[in-house]
XYZ file of C-alpha atoms in Angstrom:
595
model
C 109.841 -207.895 5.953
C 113.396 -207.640 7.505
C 113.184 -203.998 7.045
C 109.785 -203.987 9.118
C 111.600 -206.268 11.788
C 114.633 -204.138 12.131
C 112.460 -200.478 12.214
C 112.245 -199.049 15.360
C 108.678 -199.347 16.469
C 106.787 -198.442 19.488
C 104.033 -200.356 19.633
C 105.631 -203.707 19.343
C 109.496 -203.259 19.759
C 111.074 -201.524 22.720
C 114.239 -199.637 22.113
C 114.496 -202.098 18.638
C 114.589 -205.168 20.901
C 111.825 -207.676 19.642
C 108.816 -209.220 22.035
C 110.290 -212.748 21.379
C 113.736 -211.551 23.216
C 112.597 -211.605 26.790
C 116.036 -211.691 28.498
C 117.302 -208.571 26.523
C 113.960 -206.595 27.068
C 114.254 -207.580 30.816
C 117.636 -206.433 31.088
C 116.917 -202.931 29.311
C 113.486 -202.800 31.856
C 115.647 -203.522 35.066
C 118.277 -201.079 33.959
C 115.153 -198.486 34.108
C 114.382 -199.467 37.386
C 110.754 -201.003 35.972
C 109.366 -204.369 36.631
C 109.126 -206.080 33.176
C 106.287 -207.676 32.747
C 104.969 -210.357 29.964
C 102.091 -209.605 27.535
C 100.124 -211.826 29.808
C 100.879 -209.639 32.883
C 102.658 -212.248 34.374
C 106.004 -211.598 35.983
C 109.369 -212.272 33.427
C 111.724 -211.823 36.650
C 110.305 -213.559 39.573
C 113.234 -212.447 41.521
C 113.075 -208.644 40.729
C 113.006 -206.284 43.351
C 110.649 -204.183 43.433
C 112.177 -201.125 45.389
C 113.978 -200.831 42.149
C 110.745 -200.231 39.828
C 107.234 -199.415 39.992
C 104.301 -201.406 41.760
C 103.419 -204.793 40.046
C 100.951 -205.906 38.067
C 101.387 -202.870 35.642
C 102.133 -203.813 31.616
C 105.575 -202.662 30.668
C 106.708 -199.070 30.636
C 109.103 -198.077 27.886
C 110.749 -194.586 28.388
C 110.792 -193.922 24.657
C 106.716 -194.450 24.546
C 105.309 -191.157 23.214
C 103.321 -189.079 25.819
C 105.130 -190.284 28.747
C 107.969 -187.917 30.512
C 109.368 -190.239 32.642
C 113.081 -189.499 33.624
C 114.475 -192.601 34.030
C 115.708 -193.196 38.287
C 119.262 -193.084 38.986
C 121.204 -196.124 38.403
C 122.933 -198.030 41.650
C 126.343 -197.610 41.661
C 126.847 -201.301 42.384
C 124.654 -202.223 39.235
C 126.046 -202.026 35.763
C 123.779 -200.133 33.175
C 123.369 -202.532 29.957
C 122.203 -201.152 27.129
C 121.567 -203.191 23.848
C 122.198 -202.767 20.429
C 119.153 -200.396 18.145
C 119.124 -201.145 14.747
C 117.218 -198.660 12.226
C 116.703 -198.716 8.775
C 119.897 -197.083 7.528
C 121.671 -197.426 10.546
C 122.891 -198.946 13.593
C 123.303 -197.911 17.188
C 125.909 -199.675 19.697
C 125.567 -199.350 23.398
C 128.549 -197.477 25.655
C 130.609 -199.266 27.406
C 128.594 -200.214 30.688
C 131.590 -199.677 33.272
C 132.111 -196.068 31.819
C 130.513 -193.599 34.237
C 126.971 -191.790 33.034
C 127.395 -189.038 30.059
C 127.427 -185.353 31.932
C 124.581 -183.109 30.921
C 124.548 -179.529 31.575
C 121.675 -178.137 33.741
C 118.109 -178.361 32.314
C 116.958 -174.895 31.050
C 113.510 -173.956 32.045
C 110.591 -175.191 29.552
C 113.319 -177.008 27.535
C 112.540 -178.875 24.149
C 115.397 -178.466 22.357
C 118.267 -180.714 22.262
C 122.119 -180.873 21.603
C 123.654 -183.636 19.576
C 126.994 -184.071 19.046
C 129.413 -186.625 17.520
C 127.228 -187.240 14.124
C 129.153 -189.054 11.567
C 130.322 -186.963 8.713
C 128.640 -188.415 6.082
C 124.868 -188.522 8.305
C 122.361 -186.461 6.878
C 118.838 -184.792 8.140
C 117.288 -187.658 6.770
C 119.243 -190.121 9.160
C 118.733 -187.827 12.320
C 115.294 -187.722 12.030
C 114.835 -191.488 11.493
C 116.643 -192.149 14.513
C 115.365 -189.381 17.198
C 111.436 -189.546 15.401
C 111.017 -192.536 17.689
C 111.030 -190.141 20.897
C 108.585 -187.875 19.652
C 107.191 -185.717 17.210
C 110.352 -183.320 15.753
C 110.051 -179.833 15.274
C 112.602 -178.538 13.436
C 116.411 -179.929 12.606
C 119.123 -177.686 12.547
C 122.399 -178.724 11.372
C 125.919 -177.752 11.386
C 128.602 -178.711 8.800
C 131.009 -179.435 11.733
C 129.425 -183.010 12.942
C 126.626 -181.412 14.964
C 122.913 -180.503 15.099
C 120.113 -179.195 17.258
C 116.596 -180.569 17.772
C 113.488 -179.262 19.082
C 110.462 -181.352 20.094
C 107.266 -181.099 20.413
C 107.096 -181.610 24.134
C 109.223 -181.168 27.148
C 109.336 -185.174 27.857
C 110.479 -186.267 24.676
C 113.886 -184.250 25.437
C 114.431 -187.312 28.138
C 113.949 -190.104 25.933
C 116.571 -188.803 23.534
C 119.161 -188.276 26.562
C 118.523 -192.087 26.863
C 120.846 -192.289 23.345
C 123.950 -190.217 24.725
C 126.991 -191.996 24.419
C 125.600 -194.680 21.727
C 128.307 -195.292 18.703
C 126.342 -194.779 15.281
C 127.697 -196.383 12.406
C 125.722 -195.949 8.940
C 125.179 -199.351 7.066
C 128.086 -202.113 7.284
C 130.594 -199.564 6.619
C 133.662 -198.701 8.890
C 134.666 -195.700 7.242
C 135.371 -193.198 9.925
C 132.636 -190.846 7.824
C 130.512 -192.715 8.676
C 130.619 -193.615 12.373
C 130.417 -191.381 15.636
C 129.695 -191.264 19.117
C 126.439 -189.281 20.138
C 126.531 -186.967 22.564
C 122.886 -185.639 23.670
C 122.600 -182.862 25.711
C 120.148 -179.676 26.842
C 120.318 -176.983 24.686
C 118.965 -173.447 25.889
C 116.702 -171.908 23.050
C 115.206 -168.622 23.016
C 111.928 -170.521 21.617
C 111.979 -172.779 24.676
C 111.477 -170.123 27.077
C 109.447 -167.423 25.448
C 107.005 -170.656 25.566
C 107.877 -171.310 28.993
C 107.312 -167.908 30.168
C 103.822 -167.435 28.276
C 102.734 -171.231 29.993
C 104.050 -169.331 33.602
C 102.112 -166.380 32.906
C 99.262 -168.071 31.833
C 99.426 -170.101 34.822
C 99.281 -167.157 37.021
C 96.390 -165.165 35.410
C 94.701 -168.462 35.729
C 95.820 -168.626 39.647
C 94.780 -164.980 40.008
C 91.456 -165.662 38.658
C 91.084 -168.427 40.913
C 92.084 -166.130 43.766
C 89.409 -163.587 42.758
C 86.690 -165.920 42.904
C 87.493 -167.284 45.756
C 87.320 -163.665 47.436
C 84.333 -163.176 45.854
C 82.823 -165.888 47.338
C 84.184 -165.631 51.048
C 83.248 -161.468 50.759
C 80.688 -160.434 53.434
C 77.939 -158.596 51.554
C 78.110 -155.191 50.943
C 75.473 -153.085 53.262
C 72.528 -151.840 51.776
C 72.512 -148.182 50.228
C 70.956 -145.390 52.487
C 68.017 -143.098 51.133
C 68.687 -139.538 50.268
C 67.120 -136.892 52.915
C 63.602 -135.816 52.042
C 60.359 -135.308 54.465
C 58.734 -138.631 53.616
C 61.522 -140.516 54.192
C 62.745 -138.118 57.638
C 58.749 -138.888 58.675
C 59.463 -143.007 58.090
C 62.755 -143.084 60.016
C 61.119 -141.025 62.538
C 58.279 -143.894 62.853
C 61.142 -146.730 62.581
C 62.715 -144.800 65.590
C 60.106 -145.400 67.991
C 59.993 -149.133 67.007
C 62.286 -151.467 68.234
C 62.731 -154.060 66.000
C 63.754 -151.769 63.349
C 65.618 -148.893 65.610
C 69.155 -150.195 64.244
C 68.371 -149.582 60.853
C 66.866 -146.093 61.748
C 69.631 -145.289 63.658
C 72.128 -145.673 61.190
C 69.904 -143.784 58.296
C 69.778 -141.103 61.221
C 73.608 -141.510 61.275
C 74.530 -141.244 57.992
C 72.436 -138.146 57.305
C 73.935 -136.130 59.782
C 77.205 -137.221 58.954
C 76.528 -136.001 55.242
C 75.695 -132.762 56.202
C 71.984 -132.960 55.836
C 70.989 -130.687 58.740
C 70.280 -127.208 57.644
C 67.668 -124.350 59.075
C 64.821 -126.060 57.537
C 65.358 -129.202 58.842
C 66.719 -128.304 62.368
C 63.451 -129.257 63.965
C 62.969 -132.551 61.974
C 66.417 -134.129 63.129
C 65.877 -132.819 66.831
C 62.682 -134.513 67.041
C 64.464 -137.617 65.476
C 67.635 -137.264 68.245
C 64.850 -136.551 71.015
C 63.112 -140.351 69.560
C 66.481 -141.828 69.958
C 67.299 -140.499 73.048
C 63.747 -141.794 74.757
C 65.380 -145.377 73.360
C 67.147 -144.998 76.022
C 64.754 -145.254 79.257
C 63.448 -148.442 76.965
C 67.494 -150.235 77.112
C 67.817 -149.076 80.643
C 64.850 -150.939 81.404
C 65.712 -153.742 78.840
C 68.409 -153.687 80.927
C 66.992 -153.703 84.099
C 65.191 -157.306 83.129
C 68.214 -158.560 82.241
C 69.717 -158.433 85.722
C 66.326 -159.621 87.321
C 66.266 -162.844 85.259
C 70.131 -163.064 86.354
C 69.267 -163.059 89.867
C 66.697 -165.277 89.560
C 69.137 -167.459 87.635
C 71.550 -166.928 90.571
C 69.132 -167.869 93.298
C 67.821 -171.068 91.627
C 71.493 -171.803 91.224
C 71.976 -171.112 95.102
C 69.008 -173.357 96.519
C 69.957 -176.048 93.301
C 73.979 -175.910 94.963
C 72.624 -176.377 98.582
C 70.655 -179.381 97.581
C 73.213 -181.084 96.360
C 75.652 -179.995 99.699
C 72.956 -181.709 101.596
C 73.176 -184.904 99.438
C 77.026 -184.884 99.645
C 76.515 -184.422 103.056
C 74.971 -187.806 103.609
C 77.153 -189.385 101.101
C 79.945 -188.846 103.461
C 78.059 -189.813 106.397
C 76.928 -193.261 104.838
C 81.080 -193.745 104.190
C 81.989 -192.533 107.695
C 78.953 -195.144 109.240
C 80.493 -197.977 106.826
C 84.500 -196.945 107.794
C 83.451 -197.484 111.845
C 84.768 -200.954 113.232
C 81.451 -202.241 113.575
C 80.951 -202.703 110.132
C 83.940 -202.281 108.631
C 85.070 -205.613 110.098
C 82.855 -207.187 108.000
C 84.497 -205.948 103.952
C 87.190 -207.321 102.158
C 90.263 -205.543 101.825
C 89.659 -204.536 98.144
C 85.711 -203.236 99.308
C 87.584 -201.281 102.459
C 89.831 -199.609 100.055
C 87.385 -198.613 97.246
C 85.285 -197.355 100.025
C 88.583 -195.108 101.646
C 88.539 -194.170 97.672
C 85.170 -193.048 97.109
C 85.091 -191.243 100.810
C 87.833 -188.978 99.784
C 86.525 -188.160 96.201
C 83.360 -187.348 98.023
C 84.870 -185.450 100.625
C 86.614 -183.544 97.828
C 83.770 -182.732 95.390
C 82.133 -181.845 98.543
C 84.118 -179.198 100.141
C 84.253 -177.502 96.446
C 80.724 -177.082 96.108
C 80.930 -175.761 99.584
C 83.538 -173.719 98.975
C 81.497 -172.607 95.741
C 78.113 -171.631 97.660
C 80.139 -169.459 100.852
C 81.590 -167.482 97.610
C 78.553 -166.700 96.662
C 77.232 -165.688 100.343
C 80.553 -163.586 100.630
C 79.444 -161.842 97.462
C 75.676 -161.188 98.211
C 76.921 -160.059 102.163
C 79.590 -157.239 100.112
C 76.417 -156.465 98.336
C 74.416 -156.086 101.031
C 77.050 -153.616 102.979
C 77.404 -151.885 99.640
C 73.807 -150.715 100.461
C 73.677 -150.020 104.557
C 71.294 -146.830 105.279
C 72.769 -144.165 104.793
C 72.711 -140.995 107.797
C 70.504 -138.280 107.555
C 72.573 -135.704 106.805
C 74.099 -138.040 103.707
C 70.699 -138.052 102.944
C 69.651 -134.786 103.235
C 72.693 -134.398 101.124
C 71.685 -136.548 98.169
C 68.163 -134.837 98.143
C 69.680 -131.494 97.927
C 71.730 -133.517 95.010
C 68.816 -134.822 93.714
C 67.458 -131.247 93.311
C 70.262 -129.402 92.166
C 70.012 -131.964 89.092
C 66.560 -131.499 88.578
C 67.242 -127.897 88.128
C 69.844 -128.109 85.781
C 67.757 -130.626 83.802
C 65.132 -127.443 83.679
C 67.682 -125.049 82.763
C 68.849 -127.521 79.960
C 65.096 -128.073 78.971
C 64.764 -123.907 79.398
C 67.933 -123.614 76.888
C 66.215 -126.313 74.128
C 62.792 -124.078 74.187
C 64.457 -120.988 73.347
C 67.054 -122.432 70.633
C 63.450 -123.588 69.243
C 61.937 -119.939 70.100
C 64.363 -118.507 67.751
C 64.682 -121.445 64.939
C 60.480 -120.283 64.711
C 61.687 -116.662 64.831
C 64.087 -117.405 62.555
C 61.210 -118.863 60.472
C 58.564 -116.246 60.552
C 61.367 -113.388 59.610
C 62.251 -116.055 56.650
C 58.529 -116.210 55.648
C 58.114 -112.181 55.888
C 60.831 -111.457 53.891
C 59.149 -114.379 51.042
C 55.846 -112.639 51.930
C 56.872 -109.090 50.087
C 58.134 -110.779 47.319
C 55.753 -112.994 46.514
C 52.859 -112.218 44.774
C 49.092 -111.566 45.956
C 47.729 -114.971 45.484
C 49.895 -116.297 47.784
C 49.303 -113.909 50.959
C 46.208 -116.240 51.917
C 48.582 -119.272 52.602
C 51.288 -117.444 54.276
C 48.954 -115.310 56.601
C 47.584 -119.049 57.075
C 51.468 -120.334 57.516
C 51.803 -116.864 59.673
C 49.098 -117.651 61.921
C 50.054 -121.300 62.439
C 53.632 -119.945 63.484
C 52.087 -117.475 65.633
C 49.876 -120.214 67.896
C 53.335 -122.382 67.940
C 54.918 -119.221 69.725
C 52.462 -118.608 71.964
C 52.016 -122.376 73.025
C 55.873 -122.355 73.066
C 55.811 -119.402 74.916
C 53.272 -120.573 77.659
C 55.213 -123.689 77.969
C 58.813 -121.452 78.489
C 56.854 -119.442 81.216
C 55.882 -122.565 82.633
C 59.427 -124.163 83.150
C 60.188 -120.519 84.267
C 58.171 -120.785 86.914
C 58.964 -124.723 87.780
C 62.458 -123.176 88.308
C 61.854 -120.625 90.417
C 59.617 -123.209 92.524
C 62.624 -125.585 92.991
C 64.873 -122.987 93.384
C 62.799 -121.583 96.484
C 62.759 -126.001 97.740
C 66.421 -125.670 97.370
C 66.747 -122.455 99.387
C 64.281 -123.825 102.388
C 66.867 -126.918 102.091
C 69.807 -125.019 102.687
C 68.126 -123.115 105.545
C 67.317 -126.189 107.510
C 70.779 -127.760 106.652
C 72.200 -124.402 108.182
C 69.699 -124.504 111.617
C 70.765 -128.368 111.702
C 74.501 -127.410 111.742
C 73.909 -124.922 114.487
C 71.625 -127.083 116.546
C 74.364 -129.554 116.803
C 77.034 -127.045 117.090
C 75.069 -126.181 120.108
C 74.644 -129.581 121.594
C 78.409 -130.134 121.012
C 78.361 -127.295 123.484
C 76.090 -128.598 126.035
C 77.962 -131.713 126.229
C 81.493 -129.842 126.326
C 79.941 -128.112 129.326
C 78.467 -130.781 131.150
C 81.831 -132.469 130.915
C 83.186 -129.936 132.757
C 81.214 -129.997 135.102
C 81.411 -133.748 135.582
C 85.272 -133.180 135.644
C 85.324 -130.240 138.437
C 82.873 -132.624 140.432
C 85.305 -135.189 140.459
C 88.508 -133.172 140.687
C 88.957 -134.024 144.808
C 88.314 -137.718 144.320
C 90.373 -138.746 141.269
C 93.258 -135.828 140.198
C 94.089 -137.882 137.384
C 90.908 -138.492 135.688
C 90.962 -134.362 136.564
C 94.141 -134.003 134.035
C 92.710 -135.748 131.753
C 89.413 -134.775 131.403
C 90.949 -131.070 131.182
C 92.947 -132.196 128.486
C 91.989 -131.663 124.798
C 92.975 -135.366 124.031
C 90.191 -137.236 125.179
C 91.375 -140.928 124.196
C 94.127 -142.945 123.071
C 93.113 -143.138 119.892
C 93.681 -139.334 119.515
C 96.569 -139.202 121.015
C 98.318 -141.763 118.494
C 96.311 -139.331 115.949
C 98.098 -136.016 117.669
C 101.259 -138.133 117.405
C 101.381 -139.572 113.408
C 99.932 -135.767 112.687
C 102.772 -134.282 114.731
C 105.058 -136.253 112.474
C 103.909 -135.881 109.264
C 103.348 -131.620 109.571
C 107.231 -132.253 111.117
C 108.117 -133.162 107.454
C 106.078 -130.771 105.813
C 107.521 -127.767 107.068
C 105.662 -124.827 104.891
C 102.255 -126.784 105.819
C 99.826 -129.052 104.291
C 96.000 -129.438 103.719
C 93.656 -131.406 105.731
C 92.504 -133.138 102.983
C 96.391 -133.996 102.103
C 96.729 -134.997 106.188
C 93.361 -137.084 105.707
C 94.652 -139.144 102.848
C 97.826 -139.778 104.677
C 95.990 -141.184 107.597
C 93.013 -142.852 105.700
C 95.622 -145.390 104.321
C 96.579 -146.231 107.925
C 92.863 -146.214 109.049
C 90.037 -146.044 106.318
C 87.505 -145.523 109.528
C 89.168 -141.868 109.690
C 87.282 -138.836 108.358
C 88.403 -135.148 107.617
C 85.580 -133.611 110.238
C 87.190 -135.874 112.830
C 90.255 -134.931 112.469
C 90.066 -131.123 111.602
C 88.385 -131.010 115.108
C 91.021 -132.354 117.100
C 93.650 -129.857 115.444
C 91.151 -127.198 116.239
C 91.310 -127.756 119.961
C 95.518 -128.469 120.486
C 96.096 -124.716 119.372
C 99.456 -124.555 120.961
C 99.703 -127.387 119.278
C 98.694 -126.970 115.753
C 98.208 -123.587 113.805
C 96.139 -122.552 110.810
C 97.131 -120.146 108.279
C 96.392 -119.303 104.529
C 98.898 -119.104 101.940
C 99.064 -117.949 98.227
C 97.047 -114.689 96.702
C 93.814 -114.658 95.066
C 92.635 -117.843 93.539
C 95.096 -119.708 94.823
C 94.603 -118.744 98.263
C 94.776 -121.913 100.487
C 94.623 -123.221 104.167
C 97.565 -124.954 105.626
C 97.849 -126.994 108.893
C 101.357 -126.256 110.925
C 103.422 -127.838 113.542
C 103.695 -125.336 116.503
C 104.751 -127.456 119.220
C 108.003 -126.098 120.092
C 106.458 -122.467 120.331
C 103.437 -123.875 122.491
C 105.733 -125.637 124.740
C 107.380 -122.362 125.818
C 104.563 -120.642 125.725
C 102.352 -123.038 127.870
């Protein structure tokens, strides 16, 4: 019917403009920036540019299709925007004038679906609104004013752009020109309290749902939680003692062990369960140290297959280079081109190069074992004599630590029995055959623990006595070469009176105290630095003074030679009590008058 023809349909009329009108519904497509496009996919505008629309080959888009929120692309300025005429079924809608700029629109509230029209005609009715903005989508709710106005809310937010596509249309209702019954529509966004409670719910929704994502996703990327540790009781104390002495399972132990402690666990009762458990994991020790020890043996075995692997290949660069120092001699290299001469000059020097690297490389590692080996020089006797006596003094305080452990246990067992005594009286008759059992038991620990006390009693005083007979012969080594320092000062003497008619000069200065030039540069940077120090200073502060001039220097050496210039140098002792110190002086001034 004509009614049927003029209706505004989607599905086979676009914006009221019928399928058998291709120019206007190419004109209304370009001014949406979209290729139009024929029902047989074929092109209607061979000439259209497509930086204007969409890609091709895609069946024609109308902005006023339901379910599609496309905002139609800003028009060019330098291309006019044609709209044709809609007709509806009880009225008819004119285009704007194209050369009129755009409609303004107010700034889109969030989660908008309401709209603003204004301009109605005065005689337009509900009826007439919703027949001409039901073709953008499905219409909530109409509300109109009596002053030529109305609002509508859609269904969805994209429908609220295809009816901004009918601002600044003319309406006019019928054929008739009665001012009643014409307008100009106005469409704008309208901010509704609706709009954005739904808005807000959609946001918050859209965050619990992002939070939830969040959440699983730590969930996921969480390292497992570690696994619960036992309570305390003496099965489980006897298994983590037996894990303790294994040592694929000494970790886990050692953290049961750990977290026992750590939870207050140890009492009286269970004193001698977690020492023997601390005494397992400190014997896990000797078995890392030698773990340990392995280690560094493989490592040097590593290192020396590395060395002899690195000197093999020295020797093959070696005759690499000689093969291009042969081929560079005149003899032969007469005989290459220019291009094989200068590959050959290339390859000599990369050689030469790679070469003096490894070489470079390998005395490194030479330099490193030769610090090593000076590291560990033999040492003099007294050092050690010294690190025996060391050696000792640690044994016995290993004993006296040993000594302290036995009688912390001799009393945790006292401790015991006296506990057991006083249960003993209260308990009742039945029971005195197990605790004189228990009592006996405790009694053959003590005496065993006892024994073993007198035993490590008697170890100490046995390396006690070693350690006095040490000291004795360090003292009779200190005097015999006190003594020979004598012998040798007196044979020097005589030496010196011997050849005091032939050489007076070697007479002064054998007679002197300064016996080289070393010690007289010595005398002289000591002279100095005590002539800065005026209240005194220690040897060991003189010592470090010089040792940074000459490590070579030690305190004995020097202490001597101050001992002997006593006009010189003086000694005295300052401060009171525990602070009581000795201090090296400058007294040459004195000594020179006095000498």
């Amino acid at each position: 019917s004509a009614d049927g023809g003029r209706n505004l349909s989607l599905n086979s009329i676009s914006m009221g403009l019928p399928m058998s009108d291709p120019a206007a519904w190419t004109t209304a497509m370009n001014n949406l920036g979209m290729a139009p496009m024929g029902m047989t996919g074929q092109p209607l505008l061979p000439d259209f540019d497509p930086a204007l629309g969409m890609m091709t080959g895609i069946p024609p888009i109308n902005p006023m299709m339901p379910g599609l929120g496309i905002v139609p692309p800003p028009i060019p300025p330098d291309m006019p925007a044609v709209k044709e005429i809609i007709h509806c079924k009880s009225c008819t809608l004119f285009p704007p004038n194209p050369h009129l700029p755009p409609p303004a629109t107010r700034e889109r509230p969030p989660g908008c679906k309401t709209v603003f029209v204004g301009g109605l005609p005065e005689n337009g009715t509900e009826q007439i609104i919703m027949e001409v903005f039901e073709q953008c989508g499905e219409v909530i709710a109409i509300r109109k004013s009596k002053k030529n106005f109305c609002h509508i809310r859609f269904a969805e937010e994209f429908m609220v752009d295809k009816a901004l596509y009918l601002s600044g249309y003319r309406i006019r209702l019928g054929s008739s020109t009665d001012k009643k019954d014409t307008g100009r529509l106005h469409v704008d966004f309208a901010q509704a309290r609706d709009d954005l409670y739904e808005w807000e719910c959609k946001q918050r929704m859209l965050a619990r749902e992002e939070r939830h994502r969040r959440r699983l996703e730590e969930e996921r990327f969480r390292p497992p939680s570690p696994p619960p540790v036992v309570h305390y009781s003496d099965h489980e104390c006897s298994v983590v003692a037996e894990k303790l002495k294994d040592d694929t399972k000494f970790l886990e132990a050692i953290q049961t062990l750990l977290t026992w402690i750590e939870r207050g666990e140890v009492n009286r009762r269970t004193a001698n369960n977690f020492y023997s458990m601390i005494q397992s994991a400190n014997s896990h020790i000797r078995r890392l140290v030698n773990e340990k020890a392995a280690h560094e043996k493989e490592m040097e075995e590593a290192k020396e297959k590395f060395k002899l692997a690195l000197s093999g290949i020295l020797v093959q660069f070696e005759q690499i280079v000689a093969v291009y120092h042969s081929a560079s001699k005149q003899k032969a290299w007469d005989h290459f081109t220019k291009a094989q001469r200068k590959n050959i000059s290339v390859w000599c020097k990369q050689a030469e190069e790679i070469r003096n690297i490894h070489n470079d490389e390998l005395m490194g590692i030479r330099r490193e074992e030769e610090m090593e080996m000076s590291d560990e020089e033999i040492e003099d006797p007294s050092e050690m004599k010294e690190t025996e006596e060391s050696a000792l003094v640690s044994q016995v305080e290993a004993l006296k630590e040993e000594n302290d452990s036995l009688r912390w246990q001799l009393d945790a067992y006292r401790n015991e029995v006296e506990l057991l005594k006083q249960e003993q009286g209260k308990a009742s008759r039945d029971e005195d055959t197990t605790k004189e059992q228990q009592m006996k038991l405790l009694q053959q620990a003590l005496q065993g623990m006892q024994k073993h006390l007198l035993k490590v009693q008697d170890e100490y005083k046995k390396r006690e006595a070693e350690l006095e007979k040490v000291r004795e012969e360090k003292l009779k080594i200190e005097t015999l070469l006190e003594n020979l320092k004598e012998q040798e000062s007196s044979t020097s003497r005589v030496c010196a009176c011997s050849q005091e008619k032939e050489c007076p000069v070697e007479k002064t200065l054998s007679n002197s105290p300064v016996k080289s030039e070393r010690e007289v540069l010595l005398v002289g940077i000591i002279s100095t630095f005590l002539h800065v120090h005026p209240f005194g200073a220690s040897i060991e502060y003189i010592c470090s003074y010089l040792q940074r001039l000459d490590s070579k220097i030690c305190t004995a050496e020097v202490e001597v030679l101050m001992t002997r210039l006593q006009n010189t140098f003086r000694q005295e002792l300052s401060g009171v009590g525990a602070s009581l110190e000795k201090r090296w002086k400058f007294c040459g001034f004195d000594g020179l008058k006095m000498t």
